[in-house]
mmCIF file of C-alpha atoms in Angstrom:
data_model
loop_
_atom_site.group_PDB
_atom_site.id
_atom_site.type_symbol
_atom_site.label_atom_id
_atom_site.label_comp_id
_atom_site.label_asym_id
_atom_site.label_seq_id
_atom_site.Cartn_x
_atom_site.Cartn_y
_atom_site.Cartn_z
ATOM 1 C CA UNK D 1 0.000 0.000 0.000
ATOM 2 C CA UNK D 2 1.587 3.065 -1.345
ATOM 3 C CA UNK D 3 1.248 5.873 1.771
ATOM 4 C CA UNK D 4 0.862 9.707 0.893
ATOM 5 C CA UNK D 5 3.294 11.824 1.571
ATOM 6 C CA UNK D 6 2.987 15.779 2.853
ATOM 7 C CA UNK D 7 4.398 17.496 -0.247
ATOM 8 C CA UNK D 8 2.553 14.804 -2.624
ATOM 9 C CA UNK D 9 -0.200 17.533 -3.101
ATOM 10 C CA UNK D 10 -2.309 17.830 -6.384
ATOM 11 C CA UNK D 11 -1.391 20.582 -8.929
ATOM 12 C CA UNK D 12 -4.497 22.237 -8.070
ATOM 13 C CA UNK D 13 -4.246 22.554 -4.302
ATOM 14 C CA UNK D 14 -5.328 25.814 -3.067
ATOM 15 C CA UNK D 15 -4.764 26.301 0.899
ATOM 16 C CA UNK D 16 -7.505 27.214 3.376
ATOM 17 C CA UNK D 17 -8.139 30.837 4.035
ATOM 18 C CA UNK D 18 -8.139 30.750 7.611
ATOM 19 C CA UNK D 19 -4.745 28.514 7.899
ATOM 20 C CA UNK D 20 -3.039 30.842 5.219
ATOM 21 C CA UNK D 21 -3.726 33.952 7.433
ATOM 22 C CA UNK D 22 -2.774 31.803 10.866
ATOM 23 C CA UNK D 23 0.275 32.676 10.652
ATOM 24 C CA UNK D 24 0.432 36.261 10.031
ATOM 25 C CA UNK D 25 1.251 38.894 12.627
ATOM 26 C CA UNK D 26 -1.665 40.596 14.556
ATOM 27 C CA UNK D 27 -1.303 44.635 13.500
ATOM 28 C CA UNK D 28 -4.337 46.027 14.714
ATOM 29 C CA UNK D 29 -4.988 49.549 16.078
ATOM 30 C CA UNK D 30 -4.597 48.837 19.526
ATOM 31 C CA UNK D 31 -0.981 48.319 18.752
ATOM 32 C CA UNK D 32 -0.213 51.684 16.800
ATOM 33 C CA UNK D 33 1.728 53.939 19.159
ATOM 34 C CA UNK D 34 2.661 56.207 16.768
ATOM 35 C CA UNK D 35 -0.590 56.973 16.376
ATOM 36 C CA UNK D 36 -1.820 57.194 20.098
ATOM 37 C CA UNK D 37 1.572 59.678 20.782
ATOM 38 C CA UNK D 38 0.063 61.989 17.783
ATOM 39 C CA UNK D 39 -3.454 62.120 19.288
ATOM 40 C CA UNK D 40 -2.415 62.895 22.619
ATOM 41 C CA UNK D 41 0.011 65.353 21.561
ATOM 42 C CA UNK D 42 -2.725 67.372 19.472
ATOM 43 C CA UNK D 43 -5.229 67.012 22.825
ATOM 44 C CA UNK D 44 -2.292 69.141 24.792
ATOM 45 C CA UNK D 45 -2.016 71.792 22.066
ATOM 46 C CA UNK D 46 -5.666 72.052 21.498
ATOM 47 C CA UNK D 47 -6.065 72.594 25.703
ATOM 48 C CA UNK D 48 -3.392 75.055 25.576
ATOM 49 C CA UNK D 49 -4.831 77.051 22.512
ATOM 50 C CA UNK D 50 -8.233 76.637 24.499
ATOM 51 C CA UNK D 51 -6.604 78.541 27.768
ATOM 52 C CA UNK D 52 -4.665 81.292 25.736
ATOM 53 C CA UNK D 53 -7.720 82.211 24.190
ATOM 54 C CA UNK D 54 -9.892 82.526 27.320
ATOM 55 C CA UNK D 55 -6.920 84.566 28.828
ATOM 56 C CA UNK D 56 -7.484 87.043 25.580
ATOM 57 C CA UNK D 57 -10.762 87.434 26.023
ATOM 58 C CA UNK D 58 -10.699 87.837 29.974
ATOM 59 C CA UNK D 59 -7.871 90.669 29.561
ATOM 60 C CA UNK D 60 -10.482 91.802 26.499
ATOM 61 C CA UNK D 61 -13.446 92.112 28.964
ATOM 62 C CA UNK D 62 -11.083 93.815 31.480
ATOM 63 C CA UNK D 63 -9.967 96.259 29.545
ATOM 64 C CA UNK D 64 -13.599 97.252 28.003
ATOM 65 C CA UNK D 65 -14.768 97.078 31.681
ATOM 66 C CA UNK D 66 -12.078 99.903 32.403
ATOM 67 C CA UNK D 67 -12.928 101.730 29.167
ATOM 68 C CA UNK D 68 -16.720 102.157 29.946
ATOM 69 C CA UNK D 69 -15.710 103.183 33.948
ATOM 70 C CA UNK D 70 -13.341 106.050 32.849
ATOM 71 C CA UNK D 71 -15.964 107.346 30.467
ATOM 72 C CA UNK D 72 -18.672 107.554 32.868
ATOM 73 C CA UNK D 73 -16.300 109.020 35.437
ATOM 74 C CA UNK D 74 -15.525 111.649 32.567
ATOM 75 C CA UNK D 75 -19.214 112.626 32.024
ATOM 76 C CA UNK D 76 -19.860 112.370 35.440
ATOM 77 C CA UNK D 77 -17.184 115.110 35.949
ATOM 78 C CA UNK D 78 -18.544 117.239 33.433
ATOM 79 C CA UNK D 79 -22.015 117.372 34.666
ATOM 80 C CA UNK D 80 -21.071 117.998 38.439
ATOM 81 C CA UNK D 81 -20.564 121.616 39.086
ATOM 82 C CA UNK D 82 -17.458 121.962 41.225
ATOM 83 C CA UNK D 83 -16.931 124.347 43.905
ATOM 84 C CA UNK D 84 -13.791 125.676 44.974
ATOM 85 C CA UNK D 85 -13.349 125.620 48.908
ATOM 86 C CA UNK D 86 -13.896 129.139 50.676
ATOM 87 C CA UNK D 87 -10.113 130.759 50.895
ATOM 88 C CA UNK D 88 -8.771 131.517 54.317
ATOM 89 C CA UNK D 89 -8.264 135.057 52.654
ATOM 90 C CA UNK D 90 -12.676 135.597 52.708
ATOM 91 C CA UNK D 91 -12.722 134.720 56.738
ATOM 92 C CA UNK D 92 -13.259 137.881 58.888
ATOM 93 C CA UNK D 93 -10.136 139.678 61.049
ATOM 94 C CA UNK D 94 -10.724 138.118 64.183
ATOM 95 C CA UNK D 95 -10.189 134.718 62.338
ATOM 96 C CA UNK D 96 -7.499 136.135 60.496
ATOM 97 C CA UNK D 97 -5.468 136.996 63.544
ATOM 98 C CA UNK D 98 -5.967 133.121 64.522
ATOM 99 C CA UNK D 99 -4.740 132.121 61.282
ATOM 100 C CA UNK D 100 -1.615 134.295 61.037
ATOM 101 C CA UNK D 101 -0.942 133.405 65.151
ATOM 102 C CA UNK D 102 -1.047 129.737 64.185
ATOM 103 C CA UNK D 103 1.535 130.666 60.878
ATOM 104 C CA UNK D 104 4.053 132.608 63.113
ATOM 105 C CA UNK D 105 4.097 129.760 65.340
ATOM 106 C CA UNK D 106 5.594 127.602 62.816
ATOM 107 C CA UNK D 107 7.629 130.334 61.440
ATOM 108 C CA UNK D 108 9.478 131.111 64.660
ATOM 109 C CA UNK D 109 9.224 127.306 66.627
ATOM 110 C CA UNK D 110 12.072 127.828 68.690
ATOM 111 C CA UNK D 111 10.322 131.014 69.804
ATOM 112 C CA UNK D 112 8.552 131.662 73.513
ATOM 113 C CA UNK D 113 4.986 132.408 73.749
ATOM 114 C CA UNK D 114 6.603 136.098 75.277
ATOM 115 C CA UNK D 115 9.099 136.191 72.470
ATOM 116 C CA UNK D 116 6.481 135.263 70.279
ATOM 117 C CA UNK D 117 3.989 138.302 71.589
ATOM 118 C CA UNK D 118 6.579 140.624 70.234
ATOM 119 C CA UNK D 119 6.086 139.855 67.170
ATOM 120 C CA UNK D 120 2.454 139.742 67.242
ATOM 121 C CA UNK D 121 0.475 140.976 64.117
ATOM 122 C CA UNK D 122 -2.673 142.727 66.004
ATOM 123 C CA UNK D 123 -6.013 142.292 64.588
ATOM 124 C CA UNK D 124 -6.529 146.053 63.408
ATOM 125 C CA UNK D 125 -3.967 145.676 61.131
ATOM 126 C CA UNK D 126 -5.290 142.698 59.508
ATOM 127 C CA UNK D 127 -8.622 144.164 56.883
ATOM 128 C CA UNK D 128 -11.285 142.637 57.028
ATOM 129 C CA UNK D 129 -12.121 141.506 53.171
ATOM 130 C CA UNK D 130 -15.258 139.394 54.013
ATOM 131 C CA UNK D 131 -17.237 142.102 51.810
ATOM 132 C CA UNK D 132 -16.026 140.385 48.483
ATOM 133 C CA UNK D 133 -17.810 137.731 47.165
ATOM 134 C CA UNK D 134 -16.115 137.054 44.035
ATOM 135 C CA UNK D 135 -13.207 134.853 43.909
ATOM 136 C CA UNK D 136 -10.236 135.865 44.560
ATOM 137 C CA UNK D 137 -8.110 135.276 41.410
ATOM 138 C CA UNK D 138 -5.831 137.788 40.079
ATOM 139 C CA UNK D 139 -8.881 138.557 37.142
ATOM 140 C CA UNK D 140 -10.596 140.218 40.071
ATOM 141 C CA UNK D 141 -7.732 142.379 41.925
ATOM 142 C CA UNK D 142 -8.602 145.563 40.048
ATOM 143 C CA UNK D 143 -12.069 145.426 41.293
ATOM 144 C CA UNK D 144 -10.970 143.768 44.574
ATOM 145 C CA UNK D 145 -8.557 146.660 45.237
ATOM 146 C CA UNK D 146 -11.490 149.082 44.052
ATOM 147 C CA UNK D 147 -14.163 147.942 46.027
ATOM 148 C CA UNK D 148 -12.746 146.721 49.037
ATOM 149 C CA UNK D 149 -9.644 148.641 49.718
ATOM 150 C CA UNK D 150 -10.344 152.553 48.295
ATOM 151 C CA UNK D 151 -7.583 153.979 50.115
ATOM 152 C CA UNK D 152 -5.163 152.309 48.756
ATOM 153 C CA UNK D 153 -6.775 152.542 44.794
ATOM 154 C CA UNK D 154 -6.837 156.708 45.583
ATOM 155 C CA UNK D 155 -2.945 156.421 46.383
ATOM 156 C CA UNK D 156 -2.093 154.013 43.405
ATOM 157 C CA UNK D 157 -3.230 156.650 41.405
ATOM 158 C CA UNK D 158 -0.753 158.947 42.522
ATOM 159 C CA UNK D 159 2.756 159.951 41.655
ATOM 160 C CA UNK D 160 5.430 158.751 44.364
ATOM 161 C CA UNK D 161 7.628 161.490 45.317
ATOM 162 C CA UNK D 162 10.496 159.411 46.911
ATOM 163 C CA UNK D 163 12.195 156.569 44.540
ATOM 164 C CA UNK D 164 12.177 152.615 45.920
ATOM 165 C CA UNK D 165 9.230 153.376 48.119
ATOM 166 C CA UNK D 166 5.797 151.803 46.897
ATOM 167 C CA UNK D 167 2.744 152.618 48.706
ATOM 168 C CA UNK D 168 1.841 148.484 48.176
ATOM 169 C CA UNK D 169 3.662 145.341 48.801
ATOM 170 C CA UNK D 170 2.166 142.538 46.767
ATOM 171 C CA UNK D 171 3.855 138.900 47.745
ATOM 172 C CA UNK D 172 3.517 135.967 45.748
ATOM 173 C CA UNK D 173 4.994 132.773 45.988
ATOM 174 C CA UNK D 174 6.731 132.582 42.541
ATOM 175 C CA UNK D 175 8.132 134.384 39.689
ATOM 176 C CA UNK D 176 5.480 133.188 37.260
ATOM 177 C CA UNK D 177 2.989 134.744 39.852
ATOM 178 C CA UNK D 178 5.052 137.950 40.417
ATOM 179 C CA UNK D 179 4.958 138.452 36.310
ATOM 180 C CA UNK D 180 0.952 137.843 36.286
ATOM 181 C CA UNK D 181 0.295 139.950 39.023
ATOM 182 C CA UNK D 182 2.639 142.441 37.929
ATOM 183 C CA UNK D 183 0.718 143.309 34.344
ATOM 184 C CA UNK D 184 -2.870 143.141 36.485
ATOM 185 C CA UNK D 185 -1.835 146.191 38.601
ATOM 186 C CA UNK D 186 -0.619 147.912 35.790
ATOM 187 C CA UNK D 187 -4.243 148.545 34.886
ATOM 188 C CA UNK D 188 -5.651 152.001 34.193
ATOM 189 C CA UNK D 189 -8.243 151.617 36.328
ATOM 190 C CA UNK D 190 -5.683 151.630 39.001
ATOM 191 C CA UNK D 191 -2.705 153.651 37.698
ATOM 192 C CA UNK D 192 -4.688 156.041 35.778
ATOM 193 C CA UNK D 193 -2.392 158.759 33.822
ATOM 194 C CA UNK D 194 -0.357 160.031 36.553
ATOM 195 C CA UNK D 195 -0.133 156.673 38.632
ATOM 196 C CA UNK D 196 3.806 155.107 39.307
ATOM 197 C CA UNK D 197 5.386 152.277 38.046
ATOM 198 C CA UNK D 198 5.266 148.708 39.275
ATOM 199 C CA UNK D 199 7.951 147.385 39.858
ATOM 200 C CA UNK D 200 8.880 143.506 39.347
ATOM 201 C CA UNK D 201 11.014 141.692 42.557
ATOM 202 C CA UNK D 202 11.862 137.921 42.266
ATOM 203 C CA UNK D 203 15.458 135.548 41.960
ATOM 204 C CA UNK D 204 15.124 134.321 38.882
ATOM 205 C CA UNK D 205 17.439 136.597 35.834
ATOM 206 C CA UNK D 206 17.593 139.398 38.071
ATOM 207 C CA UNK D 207 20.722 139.977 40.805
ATOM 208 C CA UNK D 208 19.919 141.316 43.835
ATOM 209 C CA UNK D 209 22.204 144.362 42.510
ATOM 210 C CA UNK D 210 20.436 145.410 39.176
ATOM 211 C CA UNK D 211 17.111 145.823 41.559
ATOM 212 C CA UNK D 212 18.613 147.447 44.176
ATOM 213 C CA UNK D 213 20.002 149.710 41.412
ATOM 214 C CA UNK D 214 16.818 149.932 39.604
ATOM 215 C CA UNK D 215 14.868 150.782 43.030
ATOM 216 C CA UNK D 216 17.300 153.735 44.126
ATOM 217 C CA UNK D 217 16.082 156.098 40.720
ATOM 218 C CA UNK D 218 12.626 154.522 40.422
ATOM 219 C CA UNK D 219 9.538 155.891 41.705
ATOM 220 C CA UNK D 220 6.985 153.166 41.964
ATOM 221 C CA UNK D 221 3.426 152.855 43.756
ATOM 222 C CA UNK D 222 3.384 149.081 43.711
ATOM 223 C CA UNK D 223 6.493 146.540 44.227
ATOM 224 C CA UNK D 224 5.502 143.267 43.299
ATOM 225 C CA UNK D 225 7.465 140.281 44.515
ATOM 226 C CA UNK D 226 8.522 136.746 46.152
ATOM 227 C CA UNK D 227 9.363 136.747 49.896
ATOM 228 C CA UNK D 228 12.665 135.999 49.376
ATOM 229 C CA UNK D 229 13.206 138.567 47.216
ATOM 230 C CA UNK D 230 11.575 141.514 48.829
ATOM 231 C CA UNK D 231 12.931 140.102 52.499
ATOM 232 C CA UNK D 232 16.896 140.441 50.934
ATOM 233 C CA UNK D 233 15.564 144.323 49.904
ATOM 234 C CA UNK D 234 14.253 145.171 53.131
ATOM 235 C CA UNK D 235 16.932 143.242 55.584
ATOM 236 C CA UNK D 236 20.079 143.714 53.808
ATOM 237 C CA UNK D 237 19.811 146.783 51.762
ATOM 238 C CA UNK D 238 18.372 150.255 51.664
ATOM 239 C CA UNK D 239 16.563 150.401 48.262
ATOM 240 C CA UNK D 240 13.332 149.032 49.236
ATOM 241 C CA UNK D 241 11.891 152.127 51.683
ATOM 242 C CA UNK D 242 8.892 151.536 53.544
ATOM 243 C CA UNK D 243 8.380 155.710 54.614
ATOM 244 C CA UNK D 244 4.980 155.534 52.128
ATOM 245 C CA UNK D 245 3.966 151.988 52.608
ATOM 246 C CA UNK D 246 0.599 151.505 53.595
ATOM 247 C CA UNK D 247 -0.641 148.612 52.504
ATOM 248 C CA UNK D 248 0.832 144.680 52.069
ATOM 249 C CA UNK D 249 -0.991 141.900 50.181
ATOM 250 C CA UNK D 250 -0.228 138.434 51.016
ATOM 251 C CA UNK D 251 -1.376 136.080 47.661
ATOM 252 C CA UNK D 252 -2.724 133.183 49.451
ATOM 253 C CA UNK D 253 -5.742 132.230 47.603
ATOM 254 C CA UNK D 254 -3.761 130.878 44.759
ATOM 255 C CA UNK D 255 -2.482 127.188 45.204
ATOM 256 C CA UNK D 256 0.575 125.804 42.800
ATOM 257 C CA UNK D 257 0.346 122.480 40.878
ATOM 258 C CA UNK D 258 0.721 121.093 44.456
ATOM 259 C CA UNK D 259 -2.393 122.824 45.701
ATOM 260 C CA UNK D 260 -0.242 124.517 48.066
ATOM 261 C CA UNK D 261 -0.605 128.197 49.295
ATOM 262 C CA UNK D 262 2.134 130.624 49.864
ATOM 263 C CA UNK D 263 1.927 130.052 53.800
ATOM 264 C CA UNK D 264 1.729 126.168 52.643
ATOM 265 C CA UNK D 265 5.451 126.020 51.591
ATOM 266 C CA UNK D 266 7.604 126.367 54.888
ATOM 267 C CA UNK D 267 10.207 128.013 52.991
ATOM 268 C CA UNK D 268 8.010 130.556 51.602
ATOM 269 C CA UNK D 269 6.239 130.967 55.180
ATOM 270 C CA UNK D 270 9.100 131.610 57.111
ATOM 271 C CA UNK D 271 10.241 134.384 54.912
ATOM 272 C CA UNK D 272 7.253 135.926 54.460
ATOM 273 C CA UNK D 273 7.406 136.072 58.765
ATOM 274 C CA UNK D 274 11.044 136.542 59.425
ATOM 275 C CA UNK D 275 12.105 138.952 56.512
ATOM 276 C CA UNK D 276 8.712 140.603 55.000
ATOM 277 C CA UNK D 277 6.753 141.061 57.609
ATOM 278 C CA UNK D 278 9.398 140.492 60.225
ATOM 279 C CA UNK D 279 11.086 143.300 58.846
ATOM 280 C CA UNK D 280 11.768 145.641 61.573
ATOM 281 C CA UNK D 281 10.549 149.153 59.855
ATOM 282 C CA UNK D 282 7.422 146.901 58.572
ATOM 283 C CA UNK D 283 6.792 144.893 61.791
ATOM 284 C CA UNK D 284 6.948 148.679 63.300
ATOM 285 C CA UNK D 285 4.461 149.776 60.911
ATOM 286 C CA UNK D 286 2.288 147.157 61.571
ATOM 287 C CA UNK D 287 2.029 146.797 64.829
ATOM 288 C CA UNK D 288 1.508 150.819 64.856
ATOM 289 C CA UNK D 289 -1.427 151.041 62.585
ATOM 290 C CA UNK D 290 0.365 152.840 59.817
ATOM 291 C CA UNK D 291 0.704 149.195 57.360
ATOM 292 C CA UNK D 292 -2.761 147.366 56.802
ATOM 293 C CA UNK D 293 -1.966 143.576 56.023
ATOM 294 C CA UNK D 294 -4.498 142.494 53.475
ATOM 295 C CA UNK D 295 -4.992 138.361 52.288
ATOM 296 C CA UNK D 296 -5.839 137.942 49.015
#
């Protein structure tokens, strides 16, 4: 009996499908790691671009949010009337004299309450400005000086007779000021024809030598200046005369970028105290009646 061997197959053979494929490797998706590292790697970038964008549209928002405040704060401003606080320069004398107690005080702190009473400003020497309603900005000072203060508007009109002595002392606490107030009492309505000159007193371009100069064949009604300026004149030289001074406005209503006032600034204060008014010919004046000390 003639046995069949394994490779005695017929011509025709064709193997079975499912014991050709047997043998094959197994590459299904479960083992495609490429494929899983490229998925997860586009999950990461899509949850970053997902946060970067809500972080634009937050800081979006914000800044919107900001935008709308500001303009409502704007038109809020614009349709509130604001009102400037009452000056210290509109209170009456008596309160006056309290205010310019409480400024020497600071002026002279190593001073005694005795030492200090020598140096006293007394209330009759202080006017008493709480007639004027208007503000007190250096638009009004004509009519200020007009309606409040006619003595001294009848003697600005007036020819000095003696050169470097001014009937008014105005003191302001910078040269900008000095220059603004300076042109204001130039006005006709004070000078008139026959009225003096005004003279211009502060640091700045101008030695204390050209005004002393200037002063000495100058006759001027009004001498317009900063403390530290007029204080050198009247301390340490002998152009600035007080024999026709009468009158000495202290600029205090006006407030600097700061919103300080001339007896804000210590400097400024203590000059105005120890050299201006502290002065011994004008602290004599003062204190005798014959020098009125007016806050404007």
């Amino acid at each position: 009996m003639n046995g069949q061997r394994g490779d005695d197959l017929d011509d025709d053979f064709v193997p079975d499908e499912l014991v050709a494929t047997s043998g094959e490797e197994d590459n299904g998706p479960g083992d495609d790691i490429s494929g899983l590292l490229s998925a997860d790697e586009d999950a990461e970038e899509a949850e970053v671009y997902i946060k970067e964008k809500s972080m634009t549209e937050k800081k979006r928002k914000r800044r919107e949010k900001e935008k709308e405040r500001k303009i409502k704060k704007r038109k809020l401003a614009e349709t509130v009337e604001v009102i400037d606080p009452l000056s210290v320069a509109a209170q009456p004398a008596h309160k006056l004299a309290d205010y310019v107690s409480s400024m020497q005080v600071k002026a002279f702190p190593a001073m005694s309450e005795i030492e200090l009473s020598d140096v006293l400003i007394p209330e009759a020497s202080i006017a008493d400005t709480a007639i004027w309603t208007g503000s007190r900005t250096l638009d009004n000072l004509v009519e200020f000086i007009i309606e409040v203060l006619p003595t001294l508007h009848t003697r600005l009109s007036q020819r000095s007779k003696v050169a470097g002595a001014p009937t008014l002392l105005f003191i302001a606490g910078a040269a900008l000021r000095v220059a603004d107030a300076t042109r204001v009492l130039k006005d006709k309505r004070l000078r008139r024809e026959k009225g003096a000159d005004v003279a211009k007193l502060f640091a700045r371009h101008f030695k204390l030598e050209e005004h002393v100069s200037y002063l000495k064949r100058s006759k001027i009604g009004s001498a317009v200046g900063t403390p530290g300026r007029i204080g050198k004149l009247l301390c340490e030289t002998d152009a600035l005369l007080v024999s026709q001074l009468t009158h000495i406005i202290l600029d205090i209503s006006y407030r600097d970028t700061k919103k300080r006032s001339l007896l804000d600034i210590p400097e400024t204060r203590d000059e105005v105290f120890r050299t201006v008014l502290g002065a011994p010919n004008v602290l004599k004046g003062i204190q005798e009646g014959k020098i009125q000390l007016v806050f404007f």
